[in-house]
XYZ file of C-alpha atoms in Angstrom:
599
model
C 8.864 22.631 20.308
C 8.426 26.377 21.019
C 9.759 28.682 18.334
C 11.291 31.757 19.250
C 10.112 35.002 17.015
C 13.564 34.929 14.862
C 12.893 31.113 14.260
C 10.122 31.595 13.125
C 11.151 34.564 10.321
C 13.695 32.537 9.205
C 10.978 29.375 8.640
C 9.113 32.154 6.837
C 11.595 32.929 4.567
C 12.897 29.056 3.310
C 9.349 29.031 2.471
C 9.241 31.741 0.818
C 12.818 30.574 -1.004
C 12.320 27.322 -1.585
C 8.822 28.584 -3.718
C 6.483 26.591 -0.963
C 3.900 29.115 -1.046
C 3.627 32.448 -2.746
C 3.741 35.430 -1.017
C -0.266 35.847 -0.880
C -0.508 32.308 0.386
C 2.249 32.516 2.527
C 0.450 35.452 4.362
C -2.964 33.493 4.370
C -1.385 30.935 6.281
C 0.442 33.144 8.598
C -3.188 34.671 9.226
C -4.693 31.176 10.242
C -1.285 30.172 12.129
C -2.415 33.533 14.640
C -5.958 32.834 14.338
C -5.610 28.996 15.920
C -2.886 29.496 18.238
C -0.158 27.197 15.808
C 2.931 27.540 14.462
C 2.958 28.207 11.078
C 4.399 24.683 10.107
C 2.160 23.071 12.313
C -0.931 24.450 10.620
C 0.654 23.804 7.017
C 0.910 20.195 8.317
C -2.111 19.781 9.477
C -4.188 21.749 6.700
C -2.307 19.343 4.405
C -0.281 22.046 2.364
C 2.890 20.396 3.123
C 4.260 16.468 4.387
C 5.615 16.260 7.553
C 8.810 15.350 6.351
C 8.939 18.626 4.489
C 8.152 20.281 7.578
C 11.113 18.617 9.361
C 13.307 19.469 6.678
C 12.197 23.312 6.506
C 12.412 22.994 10.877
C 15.966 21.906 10.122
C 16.842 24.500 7.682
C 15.173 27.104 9.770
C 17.162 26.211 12.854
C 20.740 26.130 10.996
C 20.361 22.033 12.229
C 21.814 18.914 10.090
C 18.901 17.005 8.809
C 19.123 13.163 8.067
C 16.458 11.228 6.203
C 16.180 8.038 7.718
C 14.526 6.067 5.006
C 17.636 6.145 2.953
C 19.271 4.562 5.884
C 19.800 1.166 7.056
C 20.790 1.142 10.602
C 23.037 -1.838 11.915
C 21.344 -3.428 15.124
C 24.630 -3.197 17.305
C 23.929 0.566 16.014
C 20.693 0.546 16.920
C 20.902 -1.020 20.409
C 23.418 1.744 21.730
C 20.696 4.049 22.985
C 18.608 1.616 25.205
C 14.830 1.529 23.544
C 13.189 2.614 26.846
C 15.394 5.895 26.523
C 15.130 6.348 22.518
C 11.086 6.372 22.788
C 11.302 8.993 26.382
C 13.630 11.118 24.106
C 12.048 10.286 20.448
C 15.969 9.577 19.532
C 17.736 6.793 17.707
C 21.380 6.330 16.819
C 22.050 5.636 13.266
C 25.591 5.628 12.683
C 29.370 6.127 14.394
C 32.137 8.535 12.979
C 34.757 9.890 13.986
C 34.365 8.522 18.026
C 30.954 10.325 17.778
C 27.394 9.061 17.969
C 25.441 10.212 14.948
C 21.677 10.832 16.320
C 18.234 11.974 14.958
C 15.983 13.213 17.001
C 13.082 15.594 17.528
C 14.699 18.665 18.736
C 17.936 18.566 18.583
C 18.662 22.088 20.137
C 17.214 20.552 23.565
C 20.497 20.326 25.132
C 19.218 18.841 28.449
C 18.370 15.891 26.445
C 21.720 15.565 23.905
C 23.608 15.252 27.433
C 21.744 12.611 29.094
C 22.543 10.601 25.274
C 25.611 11.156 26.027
C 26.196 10.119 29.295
C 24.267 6.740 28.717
C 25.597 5.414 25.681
C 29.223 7.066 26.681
C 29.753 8.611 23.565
C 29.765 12.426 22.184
C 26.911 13.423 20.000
C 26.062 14.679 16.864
C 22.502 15.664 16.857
C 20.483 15.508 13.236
C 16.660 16.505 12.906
C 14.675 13.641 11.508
C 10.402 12.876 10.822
C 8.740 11.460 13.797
C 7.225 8.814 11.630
C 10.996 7.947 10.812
C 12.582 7.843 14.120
C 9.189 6.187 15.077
C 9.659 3.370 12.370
C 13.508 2.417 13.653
C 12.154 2.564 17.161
C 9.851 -0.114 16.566
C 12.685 -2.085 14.192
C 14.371 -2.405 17.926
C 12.479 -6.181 18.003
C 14.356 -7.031 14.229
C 16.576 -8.983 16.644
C 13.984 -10.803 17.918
C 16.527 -14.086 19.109
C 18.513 -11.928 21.172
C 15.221 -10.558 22.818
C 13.516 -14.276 23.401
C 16.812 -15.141 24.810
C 17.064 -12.594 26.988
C 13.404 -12.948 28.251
C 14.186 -16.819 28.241
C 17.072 -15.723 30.887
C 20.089 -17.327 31.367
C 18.516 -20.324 33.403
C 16.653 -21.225 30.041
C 17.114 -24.758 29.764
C 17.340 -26.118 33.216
C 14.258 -23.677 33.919
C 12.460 -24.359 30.789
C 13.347 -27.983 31.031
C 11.977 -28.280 34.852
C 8.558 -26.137 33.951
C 7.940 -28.787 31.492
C 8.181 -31.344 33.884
C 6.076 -29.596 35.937
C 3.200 -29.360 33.314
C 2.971 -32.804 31.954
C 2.656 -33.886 35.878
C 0.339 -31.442 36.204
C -1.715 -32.380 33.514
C -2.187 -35.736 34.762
C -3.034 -34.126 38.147
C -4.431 -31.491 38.153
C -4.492 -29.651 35.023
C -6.220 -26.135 36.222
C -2.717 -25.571 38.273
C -0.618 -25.182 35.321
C -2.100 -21.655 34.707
C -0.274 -20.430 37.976
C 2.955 -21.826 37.191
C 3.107 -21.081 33.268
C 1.804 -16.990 34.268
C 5.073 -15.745 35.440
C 7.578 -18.491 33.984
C 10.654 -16.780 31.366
C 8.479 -18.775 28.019
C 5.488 -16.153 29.146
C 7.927 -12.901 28.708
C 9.126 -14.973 25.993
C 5.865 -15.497 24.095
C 4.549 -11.510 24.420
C 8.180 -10.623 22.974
C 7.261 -12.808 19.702
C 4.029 -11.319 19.808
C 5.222 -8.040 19.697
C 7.747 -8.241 17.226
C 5.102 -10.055 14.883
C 2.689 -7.147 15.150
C 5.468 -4.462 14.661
C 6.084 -6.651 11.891
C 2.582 -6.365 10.654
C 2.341 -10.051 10.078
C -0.815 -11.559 9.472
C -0.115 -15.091 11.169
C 2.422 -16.368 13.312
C 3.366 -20.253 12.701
C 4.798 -21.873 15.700
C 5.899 -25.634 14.009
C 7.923 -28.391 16.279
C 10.056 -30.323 14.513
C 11.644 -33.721 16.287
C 14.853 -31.404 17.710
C 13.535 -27.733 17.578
C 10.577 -25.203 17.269
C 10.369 -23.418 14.094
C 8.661 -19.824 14.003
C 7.414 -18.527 11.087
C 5.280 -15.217 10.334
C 3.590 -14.835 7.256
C 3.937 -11.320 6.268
C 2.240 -9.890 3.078
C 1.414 -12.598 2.006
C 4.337 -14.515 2.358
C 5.985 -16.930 4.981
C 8.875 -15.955 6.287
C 11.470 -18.292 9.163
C 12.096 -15.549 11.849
C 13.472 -17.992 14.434
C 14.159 -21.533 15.970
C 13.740 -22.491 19.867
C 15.265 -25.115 21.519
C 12.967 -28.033 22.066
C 12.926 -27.702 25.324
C 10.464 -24.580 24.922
C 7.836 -26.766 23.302
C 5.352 -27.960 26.138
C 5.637 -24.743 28.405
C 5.136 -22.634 25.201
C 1.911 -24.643 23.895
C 0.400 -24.921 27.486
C 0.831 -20.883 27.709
C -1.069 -20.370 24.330
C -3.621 -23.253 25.162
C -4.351 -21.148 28.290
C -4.860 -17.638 26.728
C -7.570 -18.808 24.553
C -9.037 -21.147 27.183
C -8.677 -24.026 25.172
C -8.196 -27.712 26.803
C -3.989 -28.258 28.281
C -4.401 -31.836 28.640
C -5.960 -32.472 25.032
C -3.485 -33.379 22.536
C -4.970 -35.821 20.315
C -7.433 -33.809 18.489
C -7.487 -29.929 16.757
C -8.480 -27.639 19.009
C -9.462 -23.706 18.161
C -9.064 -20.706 20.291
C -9.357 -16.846 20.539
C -7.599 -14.319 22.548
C -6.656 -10.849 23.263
C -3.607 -8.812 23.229
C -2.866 -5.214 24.081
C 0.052 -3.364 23.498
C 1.393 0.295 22.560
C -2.853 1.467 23.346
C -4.516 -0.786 20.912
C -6.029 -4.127 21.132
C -4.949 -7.259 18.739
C -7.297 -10.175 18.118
C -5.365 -13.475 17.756
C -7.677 -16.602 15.738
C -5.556 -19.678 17.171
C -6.116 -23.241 15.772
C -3.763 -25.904 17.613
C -3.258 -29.175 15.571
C -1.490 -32.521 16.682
C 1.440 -33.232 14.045
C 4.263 -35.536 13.753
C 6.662 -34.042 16.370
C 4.161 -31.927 18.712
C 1.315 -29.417 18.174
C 1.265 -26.984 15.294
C 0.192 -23.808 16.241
C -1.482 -21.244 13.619
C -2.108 -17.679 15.041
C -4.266 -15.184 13.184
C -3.505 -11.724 14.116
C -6.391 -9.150 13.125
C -5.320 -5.397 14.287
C -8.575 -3.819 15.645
C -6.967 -0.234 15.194
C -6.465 -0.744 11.601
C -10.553 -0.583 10.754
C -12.413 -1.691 7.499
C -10.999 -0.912 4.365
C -13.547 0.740 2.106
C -14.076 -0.396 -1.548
C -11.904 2.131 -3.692
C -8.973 1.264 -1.262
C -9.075 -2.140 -2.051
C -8.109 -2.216 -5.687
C -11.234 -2.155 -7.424
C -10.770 0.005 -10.913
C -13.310 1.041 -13.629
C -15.399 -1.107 -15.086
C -15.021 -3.853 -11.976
C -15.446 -0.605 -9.469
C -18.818 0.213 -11.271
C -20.361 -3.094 -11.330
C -19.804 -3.626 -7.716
C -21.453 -0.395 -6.516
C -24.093 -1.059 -8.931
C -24.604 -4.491 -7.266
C -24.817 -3.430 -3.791
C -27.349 -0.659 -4.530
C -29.789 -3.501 -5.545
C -32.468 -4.255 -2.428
C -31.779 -8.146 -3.094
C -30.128 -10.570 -5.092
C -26.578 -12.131 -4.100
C -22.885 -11.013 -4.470
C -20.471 -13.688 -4.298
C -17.023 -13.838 -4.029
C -14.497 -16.561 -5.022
C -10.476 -17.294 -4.156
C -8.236 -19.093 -2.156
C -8.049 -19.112 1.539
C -6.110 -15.495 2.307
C -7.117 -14.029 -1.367
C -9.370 -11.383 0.925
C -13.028 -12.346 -0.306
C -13.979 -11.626 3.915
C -12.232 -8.133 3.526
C -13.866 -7.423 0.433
C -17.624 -8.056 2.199
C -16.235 -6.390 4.729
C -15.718 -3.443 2.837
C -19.227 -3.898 1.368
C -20.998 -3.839 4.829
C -19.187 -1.146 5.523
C -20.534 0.673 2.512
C -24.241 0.250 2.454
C -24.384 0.134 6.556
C -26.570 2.420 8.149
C -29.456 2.533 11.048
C -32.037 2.310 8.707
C -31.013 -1.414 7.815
C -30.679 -4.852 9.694
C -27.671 -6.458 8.206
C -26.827 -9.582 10.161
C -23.148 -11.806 9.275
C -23.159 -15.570 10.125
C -19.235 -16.131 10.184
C -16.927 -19.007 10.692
C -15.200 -17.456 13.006
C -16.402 -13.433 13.052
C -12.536 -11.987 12.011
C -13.586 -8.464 12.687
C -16.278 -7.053 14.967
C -18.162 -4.177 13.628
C -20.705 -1.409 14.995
C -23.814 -1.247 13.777
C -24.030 -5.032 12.483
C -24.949 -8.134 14.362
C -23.026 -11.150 13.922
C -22.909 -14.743 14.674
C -20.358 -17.269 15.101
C -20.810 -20.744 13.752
C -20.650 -23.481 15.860
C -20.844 -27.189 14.319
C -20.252 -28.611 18.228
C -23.849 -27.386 19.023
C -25.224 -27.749 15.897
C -24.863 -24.156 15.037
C -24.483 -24.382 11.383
C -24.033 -22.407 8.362
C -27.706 -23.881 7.120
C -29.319 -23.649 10.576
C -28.192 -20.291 11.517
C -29.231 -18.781 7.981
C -32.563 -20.349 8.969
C -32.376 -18.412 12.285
C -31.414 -15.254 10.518
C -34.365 -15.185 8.273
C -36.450 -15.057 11.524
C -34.618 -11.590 12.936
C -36.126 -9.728 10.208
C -33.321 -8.835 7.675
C -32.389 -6.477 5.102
C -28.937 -7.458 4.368
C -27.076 -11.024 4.921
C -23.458 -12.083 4.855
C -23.044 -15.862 4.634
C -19.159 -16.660 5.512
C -19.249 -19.033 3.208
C -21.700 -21.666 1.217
C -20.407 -25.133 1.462
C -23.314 -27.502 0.587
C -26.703 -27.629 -0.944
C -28.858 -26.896 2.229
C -26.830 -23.261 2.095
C -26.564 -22.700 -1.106
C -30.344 -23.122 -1.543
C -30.891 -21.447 1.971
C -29.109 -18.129 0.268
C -30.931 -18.515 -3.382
C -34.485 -18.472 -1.369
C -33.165 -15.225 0.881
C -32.759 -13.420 -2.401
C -35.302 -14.318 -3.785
C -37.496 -12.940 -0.813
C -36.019 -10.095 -0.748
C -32.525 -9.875 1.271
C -29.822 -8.900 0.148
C -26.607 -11.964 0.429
C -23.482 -11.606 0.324
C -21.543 -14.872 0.354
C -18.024 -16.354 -0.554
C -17.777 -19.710 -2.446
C -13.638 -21.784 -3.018
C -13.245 -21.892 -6.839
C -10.365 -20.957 -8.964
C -12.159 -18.212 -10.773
C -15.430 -15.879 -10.896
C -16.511 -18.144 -14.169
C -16.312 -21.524 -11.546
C -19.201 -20.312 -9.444
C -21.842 -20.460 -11.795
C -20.808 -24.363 -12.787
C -20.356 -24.795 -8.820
C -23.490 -23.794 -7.829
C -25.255 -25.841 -10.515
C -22.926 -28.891 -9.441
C -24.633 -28.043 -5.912
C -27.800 -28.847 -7.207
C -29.264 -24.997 -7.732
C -31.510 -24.813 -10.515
C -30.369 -22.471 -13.508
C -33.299 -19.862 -13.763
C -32.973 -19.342 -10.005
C -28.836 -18.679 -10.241
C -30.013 -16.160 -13.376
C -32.681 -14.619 -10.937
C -30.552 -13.876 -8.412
C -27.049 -13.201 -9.274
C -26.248 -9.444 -8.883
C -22.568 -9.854 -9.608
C -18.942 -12.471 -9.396
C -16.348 -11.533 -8.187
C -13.012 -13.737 -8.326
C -9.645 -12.079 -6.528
C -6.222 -12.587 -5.265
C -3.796 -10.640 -3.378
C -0.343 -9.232 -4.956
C 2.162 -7.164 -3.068
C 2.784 -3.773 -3.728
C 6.144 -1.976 -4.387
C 7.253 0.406 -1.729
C 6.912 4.069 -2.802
C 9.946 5.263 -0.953
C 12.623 2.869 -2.882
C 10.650 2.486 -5.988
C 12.191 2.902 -9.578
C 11.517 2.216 -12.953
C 13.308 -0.173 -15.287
C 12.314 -1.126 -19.077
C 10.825 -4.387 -19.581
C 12.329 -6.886 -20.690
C 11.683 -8.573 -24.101
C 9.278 -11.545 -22.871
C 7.700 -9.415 -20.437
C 7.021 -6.798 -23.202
C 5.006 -9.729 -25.563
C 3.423 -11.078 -22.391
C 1.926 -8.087 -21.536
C 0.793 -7.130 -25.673
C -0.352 -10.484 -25.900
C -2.491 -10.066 -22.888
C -3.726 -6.283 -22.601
C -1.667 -4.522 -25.574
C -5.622 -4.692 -27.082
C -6.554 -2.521 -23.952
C -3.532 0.355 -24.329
C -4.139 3.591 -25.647
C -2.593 4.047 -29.110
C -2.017 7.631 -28.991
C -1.207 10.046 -26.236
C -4.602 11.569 -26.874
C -6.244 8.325 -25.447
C -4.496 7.690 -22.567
C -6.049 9.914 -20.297
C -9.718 8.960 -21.484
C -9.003 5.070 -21.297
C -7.317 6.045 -18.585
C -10.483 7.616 -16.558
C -12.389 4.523 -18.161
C -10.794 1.997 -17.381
C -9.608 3.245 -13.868
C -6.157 3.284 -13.907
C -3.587 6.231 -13.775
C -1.283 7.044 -16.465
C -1.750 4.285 -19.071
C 1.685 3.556 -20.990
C 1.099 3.748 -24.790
C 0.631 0.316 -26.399
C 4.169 -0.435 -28.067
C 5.238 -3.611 -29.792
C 8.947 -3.600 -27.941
C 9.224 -1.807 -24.797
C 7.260 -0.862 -21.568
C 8.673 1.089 -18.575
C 8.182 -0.917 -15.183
C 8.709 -0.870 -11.831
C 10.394 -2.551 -8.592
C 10.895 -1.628 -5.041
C 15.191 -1.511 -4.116
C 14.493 -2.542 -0.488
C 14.717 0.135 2.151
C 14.144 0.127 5.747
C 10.497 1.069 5.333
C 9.781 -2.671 3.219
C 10.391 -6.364 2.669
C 12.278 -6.804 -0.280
C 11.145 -3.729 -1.748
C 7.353 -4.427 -1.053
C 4.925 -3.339 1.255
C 1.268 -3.467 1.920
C -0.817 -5.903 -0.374
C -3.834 -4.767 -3.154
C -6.574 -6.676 -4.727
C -6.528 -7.928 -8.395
C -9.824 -8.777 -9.133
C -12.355 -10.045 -11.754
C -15.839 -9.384 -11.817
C -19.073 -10.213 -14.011
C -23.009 -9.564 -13.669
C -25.576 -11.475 -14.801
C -26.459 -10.097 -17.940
C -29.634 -11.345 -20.233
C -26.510 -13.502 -22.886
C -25.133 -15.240 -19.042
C -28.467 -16.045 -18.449
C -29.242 -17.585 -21.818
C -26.047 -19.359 -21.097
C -26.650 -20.911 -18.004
C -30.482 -22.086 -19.469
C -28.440 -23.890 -21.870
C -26.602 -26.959 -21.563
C -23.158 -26.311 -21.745
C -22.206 -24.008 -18.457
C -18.824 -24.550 -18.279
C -16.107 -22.272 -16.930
C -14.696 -21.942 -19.950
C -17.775 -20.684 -21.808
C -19.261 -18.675 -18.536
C -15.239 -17.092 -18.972
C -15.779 -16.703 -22.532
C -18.869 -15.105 -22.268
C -17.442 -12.346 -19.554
C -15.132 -11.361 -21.459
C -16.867 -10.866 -24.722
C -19.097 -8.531 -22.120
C -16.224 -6.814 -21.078
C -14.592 -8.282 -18.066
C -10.973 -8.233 -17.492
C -9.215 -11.402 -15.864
C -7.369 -11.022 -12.373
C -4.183 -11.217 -14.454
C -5.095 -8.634 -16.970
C -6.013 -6.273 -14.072
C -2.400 -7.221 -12.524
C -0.933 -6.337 -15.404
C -2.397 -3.254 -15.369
C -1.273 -2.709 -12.020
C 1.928 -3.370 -12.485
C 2.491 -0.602 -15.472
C 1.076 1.673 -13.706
C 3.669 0.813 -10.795
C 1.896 -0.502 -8.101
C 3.098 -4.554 -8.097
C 4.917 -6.109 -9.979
C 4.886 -9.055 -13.233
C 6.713 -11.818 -10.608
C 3.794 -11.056 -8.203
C 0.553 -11.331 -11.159
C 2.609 -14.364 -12.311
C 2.353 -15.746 -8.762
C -0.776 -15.738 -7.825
C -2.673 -15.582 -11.247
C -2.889 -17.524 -14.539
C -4.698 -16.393 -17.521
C -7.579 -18.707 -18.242
């Protein structure tokens, strides 16, 4: 948007009214605004000095214009669906509400006149114009797919069945036939718009998996989405062949094989970046199952301090990775993160003066820098055999997907103990299971004590949405669950919070009280899922100290002692650190209590 001279004075003075910047800054920045050619709100954007909602707002108040804050919204989809989406992302413009006969709209500029007329002649109605944040009017335009039956209907076409029903005719002949023809017919059929429209709606949706399930008279579709599954749709039945043979032939995997589990990969673009999709096809009951991973390439590797890592646990884990050998393990559930947090390691201690190599069942994300390989039990590619290759390509640094048996658990001991650096991920319950597992693998003791750098156990809790968060007291159990747990931890005094605060890692430590705690929850807005949004790490993490040493030469390594023992050196559990996390706002008790028990 060009600014005209007067536009700009009056931007200058809400600034200077609404205390921005003082007057010496205020000229500082109009200096650099001349000096790069910008407008002065576009340089306090981008220099950080002020959110771009601000700068909307300030735009709007500059400009005499109505501004609307869309996050405080919730837009109806007959609402929505007025201005076509084609024309709301050509004209950055959604419609958020009706009154009075008159379509309320934000958009951009809303003094482009041009623009406000052609709204009005397609959606029939007169306009009121509002100024919104692109990143709002962005966010609705992508909630166009929350309908996502209508769409898959739509792309379906109104010759669905009878179509759908003949296509699958078509491909079971086919299969019998000649199987390499049902590429050609499946390419262009309604089930192919069909499919990219779920895809599409799933990645707008930022879903991690899509779940397509048959049952004996439909197709269930479920996305699982932070963490949690969620029924977005059902299909008719008639969908079912036409919509497996489609995936089947994205990832290249066999059309005619439905008897045994078959796993995939494919590719798919959309809106300038690329999507990897993980498929694994399995023969149930009432058809295939089909499981889709979806890893965004554009999103990148998350670094450690992003992922949740606080104080003590933070310190350790640095520590550990500055070490030239030794191993780092990491422990949890399937979908607790342990790959993200290596991930987030590599990404660390990469650089060109180091040969880190990844053997990876499959490799989720593909990384410069690093060379990977793929595990692959069909030609006798192995976890064992290719850590055998690896040793031969003249490492610094390996990452081990995961150690399953004795051969690779003994394969990774010897690499550290010659002087690579591993980084593995074992299934146990806890960080105080792997030292018990790896014994029950048939490692001997002193070699777990030589090379153990550091445990790490972890799970994955949502987080409450910052836009529609706010703060409620606790409520009498929840107060004596969390003193029973880390009221020990809490500063007692106001002049300790902001040391135990900086030592422990987390922000703004309540006060330890014997009857009330301030917490928090997310409302729901249209930024979240049930007030939630995004996931963080709660972790727990131990070294090998000289006392765990002692205790793993000694008889009784259980994972209650190894437990006992971490703690006594300072360790807090995965639920203490959730705790934590939640009174300082960022999840909340329901999700600790979900995914962690104290042990």
């Amino acid at each position: 948007m060009i600014l005209s001279a007067d536009t700009e004075r009056k931007i200058e003075q809400v600034i200077a009214q609404q205390n921005i910047l003082n007057p010496q800054q205020l000229d500082q920045a109009k200096l650099e605004a001349i000096q790069q050619n910008k407008s002065l709100l576009q340089l306090l954007v981008d220099t950080q000095r002020i959110k771009e909602d601000e700068a909307t707002k300030i735009m709007a108040m500059g400009t005499n214009t109505p501004f609307v804050d869309l996050s405080k919204v919730t837009i109806p989809n007959n609402v929505l669906a007025i201005i076509p989406r084609e024309v709301a992302e050509s004209f950055m413009s959604v419609a958020f509400g009706v009154v009075d006969g008159k379509l309320n709209v934000a958009t951009l500029d809303p003094q482009n006149l041009q623009a406000i007329d052609f709204l009005s002649r397609k959606t029939g109605y007169p306009i009121n114009a509002y100024m919104a944040p692109k990143s709002q009017i962005e966010h609705w335009i992508n909630s166009y797919t929350s309908d996502l039956s209508e769409q898959v209907e739509q792309a379906l076409g109104e010759e669905e069945e009878a179509e759908t029903e003949k296509l699958n005719e078509d491909v079971k002949r086919l299969e019998k036939t000649d199987p390499s023809k049902i590429g050609t017919i499946v390419q262009d059929a309604p089930i192919t718009r069909a499919l990219n429209t779920i895809f599409e709606y799933a990645i707008n949706s930022q879903a991690s998996d899509i779940h397509i399930e048959p049952r004996e008279k439909s197709v269930k579709i479920r996305f699982r989405i932070d963490g949690m599954l969620q029924e977005i749709m059902t299909l008719p039945k008639t969908t079912e062949a036409a919509l497996v043979s489609r995936i089947k032939i994205l990832s290249n995997l066999k059309i005619d094989e439905h008897r045994i589990p078959q796993d995939g990969q494919a590719q798919y673009r959309t809106k300038g970046k690329t999507v990897d999709m993980r498929i694994a096809i399995a023969p149930i009951s009432y058809g295939e199952q089909i499981v889709i991973r979806l890893l965004d390439k554009s999103e990148g590797i998350l670094d450690i301090d992003s992922l949740g890592f606080r104080g003590r646990s933070a310190r350790i884990l640095k520590e550990a990775i500055k070490k030239p050998y030794g191993m780092i393990l990491s422990t949890g559930p399937t979908g607790s993160g342990k790959s993200t947090t290596l991930y987030a390691v590599i990404q660390t201690i990469k650089s060109g003066k180091i040969n880190i190599v990844t053997l990876e069942d499959p490799v989720e994300y593909k990384m410069d820098g690093i060379n990977q390989m793929q595990v692959n039990n069909a030609v006798g590619l192995t976890f064992a055999n290719g850590l055998r290759s690896i040793l031969r390509q003249d490492p610094n640094v390996i990452m081990v997907g995961e150690i399953r048996d004795h051969e690779t658990a003994d394969l990774a001991v010897q690499s550290s103990l010659t002087g690579h650096l591993v980084l593995s991920t074992l299934h146990t319950n806890s960080a105080a299971g792997v030292l018990p597992r790896l014994l029950d693998m048939g490692i001997e003791p002193f070699l777990i004590a030589s090379t153990i750098n550091a445990v790490m156990g972890q799970r994955l809790v949502r987080k409450v949405c910052e836009k529609c968060r706010k703060a409620f007291p606790a409520s009498e159990a929840a107060v004596k669950m969390i003193n029973g747990l880390v009221g020990h931890l809490l500063p007692k005094t106001p002049e300790e919070s902001k040391k135990l605060s900086e030592q422990l890692g987390y922000d703004n430590l309540p006060i330890a009280s014997q009857n009330a705690y301030t917490l928090y929850k997310g409302e729901g807005c249209p930024d979240c899922t049930d007030g939630y949004k995004g996931r963080i790490g709660i972790y727990e993490i131990f070294e090998m100290t000289e006392n765990m040493e002692k205790l793993l030469l000694s008889q009784n390594t259980t994972s209650t002692v190894v437990q006992q023992q971490a703690q006594k050196e300072g360790m807090l559990t995965m639920q203490q650190d959730g705790l934590m996390k939640a009174l300082i706002g960022v999840t909340t008790l329901e999700e600790v209590s979900r995914v962690s028990t104290d042990t």
